[in-house]
mmCIF file of C-alpha atoms in Angstrom:
data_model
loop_
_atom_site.group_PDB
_atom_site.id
_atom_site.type_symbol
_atom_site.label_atom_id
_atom_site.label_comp_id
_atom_site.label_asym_id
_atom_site.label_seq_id
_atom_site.Cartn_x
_atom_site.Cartn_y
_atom_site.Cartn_z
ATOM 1 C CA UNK A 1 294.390 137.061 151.370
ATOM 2 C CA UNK A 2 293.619 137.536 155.036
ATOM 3 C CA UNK A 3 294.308 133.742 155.972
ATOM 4 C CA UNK A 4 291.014 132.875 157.378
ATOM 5 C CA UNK A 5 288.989 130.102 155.424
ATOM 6 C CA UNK A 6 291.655 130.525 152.157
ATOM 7 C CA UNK A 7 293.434 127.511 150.595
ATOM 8 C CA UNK A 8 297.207 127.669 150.766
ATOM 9 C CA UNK A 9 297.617 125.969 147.431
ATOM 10 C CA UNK A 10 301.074 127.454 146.790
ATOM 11 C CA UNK A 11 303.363 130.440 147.813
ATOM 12 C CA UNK A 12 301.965 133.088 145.558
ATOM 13 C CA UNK A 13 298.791 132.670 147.841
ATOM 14 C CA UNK A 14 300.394 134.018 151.108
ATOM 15 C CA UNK A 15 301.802 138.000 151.773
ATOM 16 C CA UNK A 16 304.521 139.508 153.458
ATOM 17 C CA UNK A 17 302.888 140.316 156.163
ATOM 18 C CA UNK A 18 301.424 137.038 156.822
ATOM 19 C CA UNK A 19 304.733 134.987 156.376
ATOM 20 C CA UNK A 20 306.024 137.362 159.493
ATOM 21 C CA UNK A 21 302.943 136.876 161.237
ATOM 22 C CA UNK A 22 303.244 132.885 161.487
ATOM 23 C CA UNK A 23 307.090 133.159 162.413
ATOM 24 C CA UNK A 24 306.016 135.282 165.128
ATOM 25 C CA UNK A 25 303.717 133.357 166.397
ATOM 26 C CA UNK A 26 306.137 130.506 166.094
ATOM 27 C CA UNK A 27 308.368 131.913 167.935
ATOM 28 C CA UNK A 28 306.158 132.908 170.957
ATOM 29 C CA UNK A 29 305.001 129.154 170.761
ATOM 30 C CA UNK A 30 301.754 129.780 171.987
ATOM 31 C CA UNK A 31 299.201 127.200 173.275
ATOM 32 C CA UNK A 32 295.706 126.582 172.521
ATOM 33 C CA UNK A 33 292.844 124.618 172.490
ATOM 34 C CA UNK A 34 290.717 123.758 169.188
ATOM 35 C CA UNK A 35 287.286 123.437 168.316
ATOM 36 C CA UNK A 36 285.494 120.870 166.567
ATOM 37 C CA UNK A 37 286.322 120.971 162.752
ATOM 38 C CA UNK A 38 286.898 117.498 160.640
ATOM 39 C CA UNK A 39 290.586 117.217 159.385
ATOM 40 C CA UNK A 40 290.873 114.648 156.320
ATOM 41 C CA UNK A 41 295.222 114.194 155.466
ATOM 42 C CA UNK A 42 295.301 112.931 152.150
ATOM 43 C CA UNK A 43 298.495 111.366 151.528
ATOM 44 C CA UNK A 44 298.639 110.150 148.031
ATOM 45 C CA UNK A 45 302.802 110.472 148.045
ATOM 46 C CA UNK A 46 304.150 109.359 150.560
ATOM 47 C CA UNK A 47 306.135 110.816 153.212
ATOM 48 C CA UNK A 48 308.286 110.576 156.230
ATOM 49 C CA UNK A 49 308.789 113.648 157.800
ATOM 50 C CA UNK A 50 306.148 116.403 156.256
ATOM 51 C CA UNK A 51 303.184 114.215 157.001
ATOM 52 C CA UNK A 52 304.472 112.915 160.235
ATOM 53 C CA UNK A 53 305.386 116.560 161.310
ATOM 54 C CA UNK A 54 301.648 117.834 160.735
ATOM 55 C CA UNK A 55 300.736 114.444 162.910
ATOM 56 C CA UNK A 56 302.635 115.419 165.520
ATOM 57 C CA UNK A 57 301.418 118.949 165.622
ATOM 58 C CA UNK A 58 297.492 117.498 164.934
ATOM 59 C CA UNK A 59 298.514 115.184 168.221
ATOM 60 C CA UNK A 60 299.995 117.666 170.819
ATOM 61 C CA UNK A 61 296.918 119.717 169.781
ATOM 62 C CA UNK A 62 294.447 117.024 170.649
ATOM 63 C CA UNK A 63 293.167 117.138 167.442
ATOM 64 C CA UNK A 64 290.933 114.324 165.559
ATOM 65 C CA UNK A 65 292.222 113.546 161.812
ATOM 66 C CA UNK A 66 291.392 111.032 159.248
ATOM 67 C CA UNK A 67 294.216 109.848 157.021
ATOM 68 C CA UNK A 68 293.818 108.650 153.789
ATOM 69 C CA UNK A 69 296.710 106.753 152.349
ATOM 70 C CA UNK A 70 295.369 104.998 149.066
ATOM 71 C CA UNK A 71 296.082 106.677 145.365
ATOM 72 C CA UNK A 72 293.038 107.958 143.756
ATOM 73 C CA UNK A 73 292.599 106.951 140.187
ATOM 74 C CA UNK A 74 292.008 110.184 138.541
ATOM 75 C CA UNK A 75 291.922 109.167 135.438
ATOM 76 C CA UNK A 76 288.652 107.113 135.736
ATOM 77 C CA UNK A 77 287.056 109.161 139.351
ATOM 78 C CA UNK A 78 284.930 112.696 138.322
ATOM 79 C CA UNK A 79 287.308 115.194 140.009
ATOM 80 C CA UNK A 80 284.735 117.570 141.098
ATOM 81 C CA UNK A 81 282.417 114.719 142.167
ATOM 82 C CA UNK A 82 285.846 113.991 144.944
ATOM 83 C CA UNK A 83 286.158 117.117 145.470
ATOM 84 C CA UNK A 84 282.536 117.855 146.461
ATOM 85 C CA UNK A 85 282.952 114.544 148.803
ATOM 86 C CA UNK A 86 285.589 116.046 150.390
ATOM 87 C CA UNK A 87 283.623 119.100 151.189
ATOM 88 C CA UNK A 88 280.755 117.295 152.977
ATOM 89 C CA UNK A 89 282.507 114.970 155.161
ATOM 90 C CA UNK A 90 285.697 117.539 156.073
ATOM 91 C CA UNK A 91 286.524 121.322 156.986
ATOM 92 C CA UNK A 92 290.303 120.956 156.146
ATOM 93 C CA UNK A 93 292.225 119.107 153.723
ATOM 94 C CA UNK A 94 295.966 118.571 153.801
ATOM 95 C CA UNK A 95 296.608 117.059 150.503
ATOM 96 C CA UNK A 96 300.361 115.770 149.671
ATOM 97 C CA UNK A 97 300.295 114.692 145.813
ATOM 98 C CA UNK A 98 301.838 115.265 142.623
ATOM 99 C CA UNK A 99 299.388 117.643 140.535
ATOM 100 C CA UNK A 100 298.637 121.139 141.404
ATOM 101 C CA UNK A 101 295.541 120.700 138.503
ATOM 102 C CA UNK A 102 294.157 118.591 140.970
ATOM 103 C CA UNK A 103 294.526 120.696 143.923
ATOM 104 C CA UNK A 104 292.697 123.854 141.571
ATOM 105 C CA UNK A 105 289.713 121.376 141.211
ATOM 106 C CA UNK A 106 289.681 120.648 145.052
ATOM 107 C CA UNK A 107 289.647 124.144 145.859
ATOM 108 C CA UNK A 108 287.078 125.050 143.544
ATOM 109 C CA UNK A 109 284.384 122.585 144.228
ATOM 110 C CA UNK A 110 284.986 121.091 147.519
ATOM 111 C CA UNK A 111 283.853 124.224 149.711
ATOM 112 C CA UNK A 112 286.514 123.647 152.598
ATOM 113 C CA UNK A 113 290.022 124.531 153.070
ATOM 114 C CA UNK A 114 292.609 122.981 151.129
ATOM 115 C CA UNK A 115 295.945 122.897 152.698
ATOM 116 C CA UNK A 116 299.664 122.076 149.738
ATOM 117 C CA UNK A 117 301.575 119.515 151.653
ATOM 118 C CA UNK A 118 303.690 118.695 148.992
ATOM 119 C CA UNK A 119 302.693 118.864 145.046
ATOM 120 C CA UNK A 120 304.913 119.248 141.823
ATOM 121 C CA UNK A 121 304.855 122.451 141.340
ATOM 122 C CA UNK A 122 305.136 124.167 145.060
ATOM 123 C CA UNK A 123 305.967 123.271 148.747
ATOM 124 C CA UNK A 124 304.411 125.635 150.789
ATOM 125 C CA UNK A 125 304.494 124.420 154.211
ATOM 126 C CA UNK A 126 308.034 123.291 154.201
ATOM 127 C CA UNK A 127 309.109 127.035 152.023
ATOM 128 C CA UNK A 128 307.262 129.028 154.927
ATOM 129 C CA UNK A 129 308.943 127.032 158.055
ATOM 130 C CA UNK A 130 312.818 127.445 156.223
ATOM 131 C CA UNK A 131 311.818 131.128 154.882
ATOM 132 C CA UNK A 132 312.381 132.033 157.824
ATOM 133 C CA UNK A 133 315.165 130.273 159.712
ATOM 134 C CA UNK A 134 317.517 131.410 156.588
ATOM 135 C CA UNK A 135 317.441 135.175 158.505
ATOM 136 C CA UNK A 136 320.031 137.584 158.031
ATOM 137 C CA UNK A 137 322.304 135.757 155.270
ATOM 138 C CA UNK A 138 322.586 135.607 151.611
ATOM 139 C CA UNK A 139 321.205 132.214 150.452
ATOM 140 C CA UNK A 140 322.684 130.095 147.510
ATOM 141 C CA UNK A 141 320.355 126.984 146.254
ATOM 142 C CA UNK A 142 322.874 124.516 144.546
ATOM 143 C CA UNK A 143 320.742 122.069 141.920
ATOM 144 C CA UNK A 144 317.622 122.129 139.509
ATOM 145 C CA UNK A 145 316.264 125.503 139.732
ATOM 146 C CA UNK A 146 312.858 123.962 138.382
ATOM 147 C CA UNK A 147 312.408 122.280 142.380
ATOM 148 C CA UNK A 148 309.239 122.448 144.003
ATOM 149 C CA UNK A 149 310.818 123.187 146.993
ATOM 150 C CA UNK A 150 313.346 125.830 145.623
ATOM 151 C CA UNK A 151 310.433 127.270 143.827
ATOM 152 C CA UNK A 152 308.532 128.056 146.975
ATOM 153 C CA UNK A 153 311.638 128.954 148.685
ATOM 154 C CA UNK A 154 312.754 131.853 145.887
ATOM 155 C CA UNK A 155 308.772 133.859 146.442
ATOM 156 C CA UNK A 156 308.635 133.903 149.962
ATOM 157 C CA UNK A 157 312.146 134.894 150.262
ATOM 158 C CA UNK A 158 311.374 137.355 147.818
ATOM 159 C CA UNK A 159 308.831 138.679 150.142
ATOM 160 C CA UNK A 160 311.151 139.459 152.753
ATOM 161 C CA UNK A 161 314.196 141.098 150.700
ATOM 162 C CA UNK A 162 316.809 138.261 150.756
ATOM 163 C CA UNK A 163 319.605 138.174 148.772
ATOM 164 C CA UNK A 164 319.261 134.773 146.652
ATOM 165 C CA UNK A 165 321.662 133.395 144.514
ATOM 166 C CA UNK A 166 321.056 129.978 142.171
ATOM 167 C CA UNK A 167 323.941 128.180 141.011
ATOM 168 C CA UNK A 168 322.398 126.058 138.209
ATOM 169 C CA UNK A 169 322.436 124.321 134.799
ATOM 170 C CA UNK A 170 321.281 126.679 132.108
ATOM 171 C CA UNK A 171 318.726 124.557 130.900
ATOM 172 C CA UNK A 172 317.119 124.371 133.945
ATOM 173 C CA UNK A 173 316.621 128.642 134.095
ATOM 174 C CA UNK A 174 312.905 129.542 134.211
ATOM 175 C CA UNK A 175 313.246 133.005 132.756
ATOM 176 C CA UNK A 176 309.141 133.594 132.869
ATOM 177 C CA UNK A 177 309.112 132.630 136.422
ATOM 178 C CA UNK A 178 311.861 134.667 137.629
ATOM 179 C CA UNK A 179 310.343 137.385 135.437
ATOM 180 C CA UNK A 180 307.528 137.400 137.168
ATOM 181 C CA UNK A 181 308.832 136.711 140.686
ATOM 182 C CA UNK A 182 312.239 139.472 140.441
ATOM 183 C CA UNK A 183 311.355 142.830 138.979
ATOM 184 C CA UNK A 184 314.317 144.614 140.735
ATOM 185 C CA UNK A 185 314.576 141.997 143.109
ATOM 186 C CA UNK A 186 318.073 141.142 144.577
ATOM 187 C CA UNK A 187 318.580 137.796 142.584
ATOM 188 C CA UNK A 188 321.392 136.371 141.053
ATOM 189 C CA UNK A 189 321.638 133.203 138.754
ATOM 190 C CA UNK A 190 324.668 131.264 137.255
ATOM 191 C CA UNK A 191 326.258 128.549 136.280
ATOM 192 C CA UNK A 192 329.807 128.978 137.898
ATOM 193 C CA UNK A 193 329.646 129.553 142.006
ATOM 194 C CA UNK A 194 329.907 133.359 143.302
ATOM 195 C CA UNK A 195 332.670 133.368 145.788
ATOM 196 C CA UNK A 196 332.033 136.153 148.588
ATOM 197 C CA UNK A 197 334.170 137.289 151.035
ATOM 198 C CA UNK A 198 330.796 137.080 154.128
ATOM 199 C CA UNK A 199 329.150 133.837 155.294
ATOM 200 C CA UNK A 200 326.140 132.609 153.853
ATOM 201 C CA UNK A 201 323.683 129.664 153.923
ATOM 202 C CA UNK A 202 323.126 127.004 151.184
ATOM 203 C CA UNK A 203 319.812 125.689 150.644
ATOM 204 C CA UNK A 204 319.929 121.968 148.899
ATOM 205 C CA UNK A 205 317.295 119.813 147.281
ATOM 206 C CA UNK A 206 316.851 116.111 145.709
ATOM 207 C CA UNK A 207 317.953 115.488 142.439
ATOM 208 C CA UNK A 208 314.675 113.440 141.782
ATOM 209 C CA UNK A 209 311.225 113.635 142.576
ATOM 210 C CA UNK A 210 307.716 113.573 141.612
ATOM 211 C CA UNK A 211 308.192 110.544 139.536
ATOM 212 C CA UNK A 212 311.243 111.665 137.682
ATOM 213 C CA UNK A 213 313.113 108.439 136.455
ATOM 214 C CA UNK A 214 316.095 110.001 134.142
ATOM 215 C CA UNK A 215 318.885 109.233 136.405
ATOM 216 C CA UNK A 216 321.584 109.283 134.292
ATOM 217 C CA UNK A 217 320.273 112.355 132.468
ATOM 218 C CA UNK A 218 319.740 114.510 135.395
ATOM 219 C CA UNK A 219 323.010 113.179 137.174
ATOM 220 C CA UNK A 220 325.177 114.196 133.901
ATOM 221 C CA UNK A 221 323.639 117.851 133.889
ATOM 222 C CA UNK A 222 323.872 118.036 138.125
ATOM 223 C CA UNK A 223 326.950 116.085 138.943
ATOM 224 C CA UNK A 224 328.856 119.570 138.976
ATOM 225 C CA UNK A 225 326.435 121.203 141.676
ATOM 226 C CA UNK A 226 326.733 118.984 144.338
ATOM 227 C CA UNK A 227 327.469 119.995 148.074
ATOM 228 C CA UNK A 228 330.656 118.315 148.952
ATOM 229 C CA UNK A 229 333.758 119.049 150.785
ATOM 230 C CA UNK A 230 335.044 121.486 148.266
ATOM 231 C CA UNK A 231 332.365 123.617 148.315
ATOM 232 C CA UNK A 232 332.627 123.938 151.968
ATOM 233 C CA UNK A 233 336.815 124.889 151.306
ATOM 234 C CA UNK A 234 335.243 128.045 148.876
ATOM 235 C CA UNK A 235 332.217 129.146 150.256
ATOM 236 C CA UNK A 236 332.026 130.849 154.247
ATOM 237 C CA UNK A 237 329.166 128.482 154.898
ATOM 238 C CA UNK A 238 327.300 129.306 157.984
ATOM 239 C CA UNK A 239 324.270 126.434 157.673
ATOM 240 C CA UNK A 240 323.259 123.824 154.967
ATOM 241 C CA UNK A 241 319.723 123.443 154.834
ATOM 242 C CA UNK A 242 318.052 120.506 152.940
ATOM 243 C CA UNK A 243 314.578 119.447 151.829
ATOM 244 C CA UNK A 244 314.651 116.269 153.356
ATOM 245 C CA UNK A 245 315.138 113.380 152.900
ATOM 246 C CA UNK A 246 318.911 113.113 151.365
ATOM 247 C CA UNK A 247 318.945 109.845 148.989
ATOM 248 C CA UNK A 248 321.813 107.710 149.989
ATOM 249 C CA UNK A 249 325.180 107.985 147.468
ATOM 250 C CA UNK A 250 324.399 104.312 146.004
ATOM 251 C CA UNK A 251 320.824 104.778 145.402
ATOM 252 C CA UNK A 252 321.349 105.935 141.839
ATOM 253 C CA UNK A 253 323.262 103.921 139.057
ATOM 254 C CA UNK A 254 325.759 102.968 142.068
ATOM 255 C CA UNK A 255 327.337 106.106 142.599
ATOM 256 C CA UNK A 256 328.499 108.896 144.658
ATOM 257 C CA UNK A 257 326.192 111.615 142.658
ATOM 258 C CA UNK A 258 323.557 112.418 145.032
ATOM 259 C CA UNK A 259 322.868 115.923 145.001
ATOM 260 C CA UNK A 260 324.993 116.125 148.725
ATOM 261 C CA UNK A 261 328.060 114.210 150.077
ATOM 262 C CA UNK A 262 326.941 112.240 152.937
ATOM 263 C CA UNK A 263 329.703 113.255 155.239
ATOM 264 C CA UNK A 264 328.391 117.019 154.349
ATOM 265 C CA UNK A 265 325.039 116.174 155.661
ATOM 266 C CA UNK A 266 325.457 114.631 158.416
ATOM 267 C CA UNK A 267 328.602 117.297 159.377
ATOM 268 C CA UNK A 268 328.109 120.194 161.620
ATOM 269 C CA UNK A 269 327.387 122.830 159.049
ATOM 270 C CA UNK A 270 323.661 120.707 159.219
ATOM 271 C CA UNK A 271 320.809 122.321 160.285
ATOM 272 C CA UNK A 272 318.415 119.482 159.373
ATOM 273 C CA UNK A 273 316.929 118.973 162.976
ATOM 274 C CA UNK A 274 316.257 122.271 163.531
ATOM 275 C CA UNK A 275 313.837 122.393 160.713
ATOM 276 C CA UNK A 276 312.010 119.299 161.450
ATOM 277 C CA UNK A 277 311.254 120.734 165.332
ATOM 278 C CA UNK A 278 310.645 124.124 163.843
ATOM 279 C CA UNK A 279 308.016 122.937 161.611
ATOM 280 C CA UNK A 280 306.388 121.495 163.942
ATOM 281 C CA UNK A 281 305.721 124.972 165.353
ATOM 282 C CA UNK A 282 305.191 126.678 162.254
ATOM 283 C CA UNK A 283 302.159 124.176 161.764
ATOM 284 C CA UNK A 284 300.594 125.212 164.924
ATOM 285 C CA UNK A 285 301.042 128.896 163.983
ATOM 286 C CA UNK A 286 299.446 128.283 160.821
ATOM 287 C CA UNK A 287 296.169 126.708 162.627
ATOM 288 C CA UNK A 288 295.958 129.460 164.972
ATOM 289 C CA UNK A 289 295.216 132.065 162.052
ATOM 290 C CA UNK A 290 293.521 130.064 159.455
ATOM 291 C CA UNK A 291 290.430 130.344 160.717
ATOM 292 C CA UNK A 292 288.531 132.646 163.216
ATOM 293 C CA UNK A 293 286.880 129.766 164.605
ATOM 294 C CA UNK A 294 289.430 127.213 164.446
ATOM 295 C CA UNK A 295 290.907 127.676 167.878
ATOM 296 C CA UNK A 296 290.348 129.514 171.305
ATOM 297 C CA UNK A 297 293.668 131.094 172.551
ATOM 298 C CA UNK A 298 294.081 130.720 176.147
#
């Protein structure tokens, strides 16, 4: 992949070289103007802060969109007949939803350039922005392994040599994806926390999403890997990053089991503003190499 006119349909589709590339270009924080191509956001699960974030960016760039917030019945609509729609009335499609099937079909047929806001198997955008703020220290995710967003997280860190470690439930181990991800990668799963003597950031995620509806199932096998005050008395912790948003303690079955203690999130070991802003940028960097036509540096 060479970025320009290729779908970013999950982290597999993006290289080394190009994860550095848009961090470096966030960084710099460049400004540029944009040329006339039709943007269609398709926002079939709704969101706060990913699809806002990617209006923001759209906004400060002066650029036109379309948003589409209605559900599409799949089950009756001819996928490739939407998908071929979507190619003659856009140029770009950010697409937040819940099937990465769907997403394959899009790509295929539609002829334009599909962009993974969100989907159940990957979360690209918000992988590639964190990726990179996580520099320089060893990163422990705390929860379901099987996480879009932890997914996403674990290849493009992988790309860049970090040392990961997952404390999870055994039964939530995908042995055939870290098999394919970590050769002689610098991984390390368990089910008991690693105590190290250097400080290190923790990378946290929802307990539910994408539909789930097992509370009590999924709080029973998590309740144990939650981010609360005595995690922060073991581990050196140097940030806590989060996939946003955190559900509030008496949203499920009444209790205290989210997957992080309130007073741990909103603490100072937080660095939850930082990656909304920095997304914002990271946006922006994507759209100035996605396409050799899609903007005019000045």
């Amino acid at each position: 992949m060479n970025f320009y006119n290729y779908h970013l349909i999950n982290d597999f589709c993006i290289k080394k070289y190009e994860l550095l590339s848009l961090n470096e270009i966030k960084i710099k924080k460049k400004f540029f103007s944009f040329f006339k191509n039709k943007i269609c956001i398709i926002n079939e699960k709704q969101s706060l802060r990913t699809i806002n974030t990617l209006v923001n960016s759209l906004n400060c760039l002066n650029i036109k969109y379309t948003i589409i917030n209605n559900k599409h019945n799949f089950k009756k609509e001819n996928i490739k007949d939407f998908s071929k729609t979507l190619g003659i009335l856009y140029d770009y499609v950010f697409f937040r939803g819940y099937n990465d099937i769907i997403l394959k079909i899009i790509s295929k047929f539609s002829g334009l350039v599909l962009i993974n806001m969100l989907s159940n198997g990957y979360h690209p955008i918000q992988s590639i922005n964190d990726s990179c703020l996580v520099k320089n220290k060893i990163i422990f995710f705390f929860g379901d392994f099987n996480s879009n967003v932890f997914r996403s997280m674990v290849i493009n860190l992988s790309k860049i040599d970090k040392i990961i470690i997952i404390i999870s439930p055994k039964i939530y181990w995908n042995y055939i994806f870290l098999k394919k991800i970590f050769n002689k990668k610098k991984i390390i799963v368990s089910e008991k926390i690693i105590i190290l003597n250097k400080k290190i950031n923790i990378y946290n995620d929802v307990w539910f999403s994408m539909g789930e509806n097992d509370f009590k199932t999924k709080i029973n096998n998590l309740v144990n890997f939650q981010i609360n005050k005595k995690i922060i008395k073991i581990l050196k912790i140097d940030k806590i990053y989060h996939c946003l948003p955190s559900y509030k303690k008496s949203f499920f079955l009444k209790s205290n089991n989210s997957e992080i203690e309130e007073n741990v999130f909103e603490s100072n070991f937080s660095n939850f503003d930082k990656q909304i802003i920095e997304k914002i940028f990271m946006i922006k960097s994507f759209f100035i190499i996605s396409g050799k036509n899609f903007f005019h540096i000045l």
